[in-house]
Short mmCIF file of C-alpha atoms in Angstrom, two decimals:
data_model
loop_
_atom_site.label_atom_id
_atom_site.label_comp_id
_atom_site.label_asym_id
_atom_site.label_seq_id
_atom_site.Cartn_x
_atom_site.Cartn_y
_atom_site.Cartn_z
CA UNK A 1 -3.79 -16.48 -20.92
CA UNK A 2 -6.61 -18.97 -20.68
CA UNK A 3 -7.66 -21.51 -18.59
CA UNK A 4 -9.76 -24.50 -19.34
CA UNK A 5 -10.97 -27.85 -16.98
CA UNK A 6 -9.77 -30.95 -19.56
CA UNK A 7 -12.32 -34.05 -19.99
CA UNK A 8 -9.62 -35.73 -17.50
CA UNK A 9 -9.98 -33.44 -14.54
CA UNK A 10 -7.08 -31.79 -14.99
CA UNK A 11 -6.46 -28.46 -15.94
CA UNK A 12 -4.64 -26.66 -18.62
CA UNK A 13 -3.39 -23.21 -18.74
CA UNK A 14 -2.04 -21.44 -22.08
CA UNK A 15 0.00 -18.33 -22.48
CA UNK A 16 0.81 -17.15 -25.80
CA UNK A 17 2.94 -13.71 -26.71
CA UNK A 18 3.20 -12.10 -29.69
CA UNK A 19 5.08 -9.00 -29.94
CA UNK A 20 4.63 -6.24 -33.13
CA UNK A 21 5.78 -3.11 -34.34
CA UNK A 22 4.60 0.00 -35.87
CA UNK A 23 7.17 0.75 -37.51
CA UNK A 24 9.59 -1.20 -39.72
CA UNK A 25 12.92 -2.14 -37.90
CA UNK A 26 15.97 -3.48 -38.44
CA UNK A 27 17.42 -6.54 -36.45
CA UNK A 28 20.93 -7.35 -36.11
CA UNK A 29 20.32 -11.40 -37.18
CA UNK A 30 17.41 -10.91 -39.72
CA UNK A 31 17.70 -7.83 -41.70
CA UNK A 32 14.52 -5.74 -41.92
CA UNK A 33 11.35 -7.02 -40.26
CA UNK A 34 8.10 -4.43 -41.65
CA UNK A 35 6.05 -3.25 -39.60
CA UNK A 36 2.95 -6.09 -37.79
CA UNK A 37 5.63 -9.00 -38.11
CA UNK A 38 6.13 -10.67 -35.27
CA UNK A 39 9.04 -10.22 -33.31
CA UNK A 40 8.58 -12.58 -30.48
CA UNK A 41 5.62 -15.44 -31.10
CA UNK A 42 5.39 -17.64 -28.28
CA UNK A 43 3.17 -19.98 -26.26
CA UNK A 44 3.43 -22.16 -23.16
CA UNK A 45 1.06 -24.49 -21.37
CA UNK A 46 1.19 -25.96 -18.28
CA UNK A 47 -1.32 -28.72 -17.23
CA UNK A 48 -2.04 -29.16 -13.95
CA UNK A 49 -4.11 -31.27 -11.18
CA UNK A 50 -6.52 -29.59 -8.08
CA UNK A 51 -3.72 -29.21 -6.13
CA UNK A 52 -1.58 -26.86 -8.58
CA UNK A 53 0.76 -29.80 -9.16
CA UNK A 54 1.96 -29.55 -12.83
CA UNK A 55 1.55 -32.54 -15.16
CA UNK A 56 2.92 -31.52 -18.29
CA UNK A 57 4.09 -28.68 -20.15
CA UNK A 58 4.57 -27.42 -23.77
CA UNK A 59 6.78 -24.13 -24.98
CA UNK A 60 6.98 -22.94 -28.34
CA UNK A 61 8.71 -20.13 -30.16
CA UNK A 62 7.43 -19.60 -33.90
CA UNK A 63 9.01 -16.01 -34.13
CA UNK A 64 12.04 -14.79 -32.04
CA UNK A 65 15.37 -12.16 -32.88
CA UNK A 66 17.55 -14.90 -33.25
CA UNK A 67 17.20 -18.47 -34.74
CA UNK A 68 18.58 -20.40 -31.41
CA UNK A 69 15.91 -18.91 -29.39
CA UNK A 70 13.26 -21.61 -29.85
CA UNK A 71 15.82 -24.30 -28.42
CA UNK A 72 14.56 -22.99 -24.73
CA UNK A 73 12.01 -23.99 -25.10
CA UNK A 74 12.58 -27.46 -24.36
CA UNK A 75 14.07 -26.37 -20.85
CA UNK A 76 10.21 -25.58 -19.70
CA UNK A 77 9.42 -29.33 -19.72
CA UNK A 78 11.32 -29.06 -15.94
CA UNK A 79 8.21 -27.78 -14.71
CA UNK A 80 6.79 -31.04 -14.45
CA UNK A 81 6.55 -31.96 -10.90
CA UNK A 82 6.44 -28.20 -9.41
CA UNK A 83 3.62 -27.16 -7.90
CA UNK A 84 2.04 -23.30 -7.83
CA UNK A 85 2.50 -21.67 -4.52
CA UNK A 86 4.16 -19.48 -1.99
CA UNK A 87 8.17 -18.53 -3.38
CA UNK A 88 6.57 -20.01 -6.99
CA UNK A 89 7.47 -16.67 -8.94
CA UNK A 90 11.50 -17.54 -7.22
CA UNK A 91 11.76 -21.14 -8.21
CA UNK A 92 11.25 -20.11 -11.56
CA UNK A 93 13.75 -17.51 -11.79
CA UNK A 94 16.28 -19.70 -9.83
CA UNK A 95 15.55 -22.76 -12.91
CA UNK A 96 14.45 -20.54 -15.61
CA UNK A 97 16.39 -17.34 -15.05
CA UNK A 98 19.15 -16.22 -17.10
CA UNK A 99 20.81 -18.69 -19.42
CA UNK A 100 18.85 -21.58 -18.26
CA UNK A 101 15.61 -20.14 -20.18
CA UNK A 102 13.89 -17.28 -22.23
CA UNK A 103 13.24 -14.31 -20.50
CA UNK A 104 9.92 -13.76 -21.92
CA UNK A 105 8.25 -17.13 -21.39
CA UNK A 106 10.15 -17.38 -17.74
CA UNK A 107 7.82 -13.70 -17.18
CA UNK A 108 4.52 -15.21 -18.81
CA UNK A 109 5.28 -18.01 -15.62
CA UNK A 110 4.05 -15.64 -12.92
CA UNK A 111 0.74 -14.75 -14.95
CA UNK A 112 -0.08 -18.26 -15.77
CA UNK A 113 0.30 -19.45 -12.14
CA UNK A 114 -1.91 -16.14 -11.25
CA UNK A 115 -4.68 -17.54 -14.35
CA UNK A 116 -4.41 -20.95 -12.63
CA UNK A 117 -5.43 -19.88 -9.11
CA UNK A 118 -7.80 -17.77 -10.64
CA UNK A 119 -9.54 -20.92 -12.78
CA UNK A 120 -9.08 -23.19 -10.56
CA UNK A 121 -9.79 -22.56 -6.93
CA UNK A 122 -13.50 -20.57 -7.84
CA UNK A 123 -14.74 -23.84 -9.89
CA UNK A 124 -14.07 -26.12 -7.65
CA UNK A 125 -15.12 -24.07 -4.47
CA UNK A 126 -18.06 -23.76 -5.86
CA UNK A 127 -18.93 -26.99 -6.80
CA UNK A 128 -19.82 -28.80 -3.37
CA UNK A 129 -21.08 -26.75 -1.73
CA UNK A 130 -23.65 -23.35 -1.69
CA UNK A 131 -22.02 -20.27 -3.25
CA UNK A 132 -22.48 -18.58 -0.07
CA UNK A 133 -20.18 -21.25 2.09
CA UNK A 134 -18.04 -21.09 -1.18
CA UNK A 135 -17.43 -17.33 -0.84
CA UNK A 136 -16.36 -17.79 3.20
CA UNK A 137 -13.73 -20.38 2.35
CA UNK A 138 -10.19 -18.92 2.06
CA UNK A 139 -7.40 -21.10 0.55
CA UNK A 140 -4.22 -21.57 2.77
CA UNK A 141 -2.10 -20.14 0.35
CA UNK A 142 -4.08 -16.71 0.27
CA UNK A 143 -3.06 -15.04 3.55
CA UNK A 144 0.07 -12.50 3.38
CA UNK A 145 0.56 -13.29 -0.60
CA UNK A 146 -0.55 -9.75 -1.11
CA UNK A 147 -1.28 -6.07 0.28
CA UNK A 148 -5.42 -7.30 -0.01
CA UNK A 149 -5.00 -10.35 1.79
CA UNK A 150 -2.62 -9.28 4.44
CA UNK A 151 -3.11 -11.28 7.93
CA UNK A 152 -2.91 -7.76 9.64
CA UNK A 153 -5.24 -5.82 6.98
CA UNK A 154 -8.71 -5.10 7.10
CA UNK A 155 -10.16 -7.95 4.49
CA UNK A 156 -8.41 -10.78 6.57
CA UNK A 157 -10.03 -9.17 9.86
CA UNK A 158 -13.25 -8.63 7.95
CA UNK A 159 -13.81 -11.47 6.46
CA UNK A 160 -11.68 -14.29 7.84
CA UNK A 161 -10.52 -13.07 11.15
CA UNK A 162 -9.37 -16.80 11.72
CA UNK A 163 -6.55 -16.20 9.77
CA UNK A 164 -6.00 -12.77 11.18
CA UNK A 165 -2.55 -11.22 13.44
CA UNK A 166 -2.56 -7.99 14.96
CA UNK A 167 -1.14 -5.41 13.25
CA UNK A 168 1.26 -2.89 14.46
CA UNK A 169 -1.71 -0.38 15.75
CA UNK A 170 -3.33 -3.16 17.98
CA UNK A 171 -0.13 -5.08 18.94
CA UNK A 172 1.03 -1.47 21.14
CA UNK A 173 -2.45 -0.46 22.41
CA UNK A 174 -4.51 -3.53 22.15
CA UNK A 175 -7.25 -1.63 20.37
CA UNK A 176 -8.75 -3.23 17.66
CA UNK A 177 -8.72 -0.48 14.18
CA UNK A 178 -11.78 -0.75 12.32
#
């Protein structure tokens, strides 16, 4: 994955999978496949605004087991109009999953919305202001969306005890766990 600021202001982020074997195989829809041939050779890009809102997006399948599998691709242009964020990873299951999609560019989803946070947020925190005030802001979405960044955990307290809750420890004594 890769992410990239466009001459526009928008962003775009690209995903491509390509998956090889060892060994020489033999697939039930295209005979023998040697060994470094692409199985699966896919990409996807999403372009998207400041806010995570998505613009536009592009899937391709050059290389897959069977020759309807490039016709999902098509599907992924319903991602324009969602936006990256909290329950993200399940509203792409719930349109994508299953028959609806392919399984493999539905998974590169969750990375590329991970690659846009990561691309995104820094540059333009960053921009107005010093690093320093950069590095103290926290983005709304950040609390409880992992085990780091837990409202109740020690980096929240730490660094951002704005955004902190108790945890279980301080709610019963009222000590504070440092």
């Amino acid at each position: 994955c890769r992410g990239y600021l466009r001459s526009d202001g928008l962003w775009d982020i690209e995903a491509k999978l390509c998956d090889t074997k060892t060994h020489d195989l033999v697939s039930v829809a295209k005979g023998e496949i040697k060994a470094g041939t692409p199985i699966h050779l896919m990409w996807l890009r999403i372009t998207l605004d400041d806010t995570l809102k998505i613009h536009d997006a592009q899937a391709q399948t050059e290389a897959a087991p069977f020759h309807i599998c490039p016709q999902a691709a098509e599907h992924y242009r319903g991602l324009v109009g969602m936006r990256i964020g909290p329950g993200w990873n399940k509203m792409v299951r719930a349109k994508f999953g299953g028959k609806f999609g392919c399984t493999h560019l539905t998974e590169m989803l969750s990375v590329m919305a991970t690659v846009a946070i990561q691309t995104i947020y820094p540059y333009r925190n960053m921009q107005p202001d010093s690093p320093e005030e950069a590095r103290m802001r926290l983005h709304p979405s950040l609390p409880n969306s992992c085990y780091g960044f837990a409202r109740d955990g020690e980096i929240i307290r730490r660094y951002w005890p704005e955004y902190a809750e108790p945890n279980a420890a301080q709610a019963n004594d009222g000590s504070k766990i440092d």
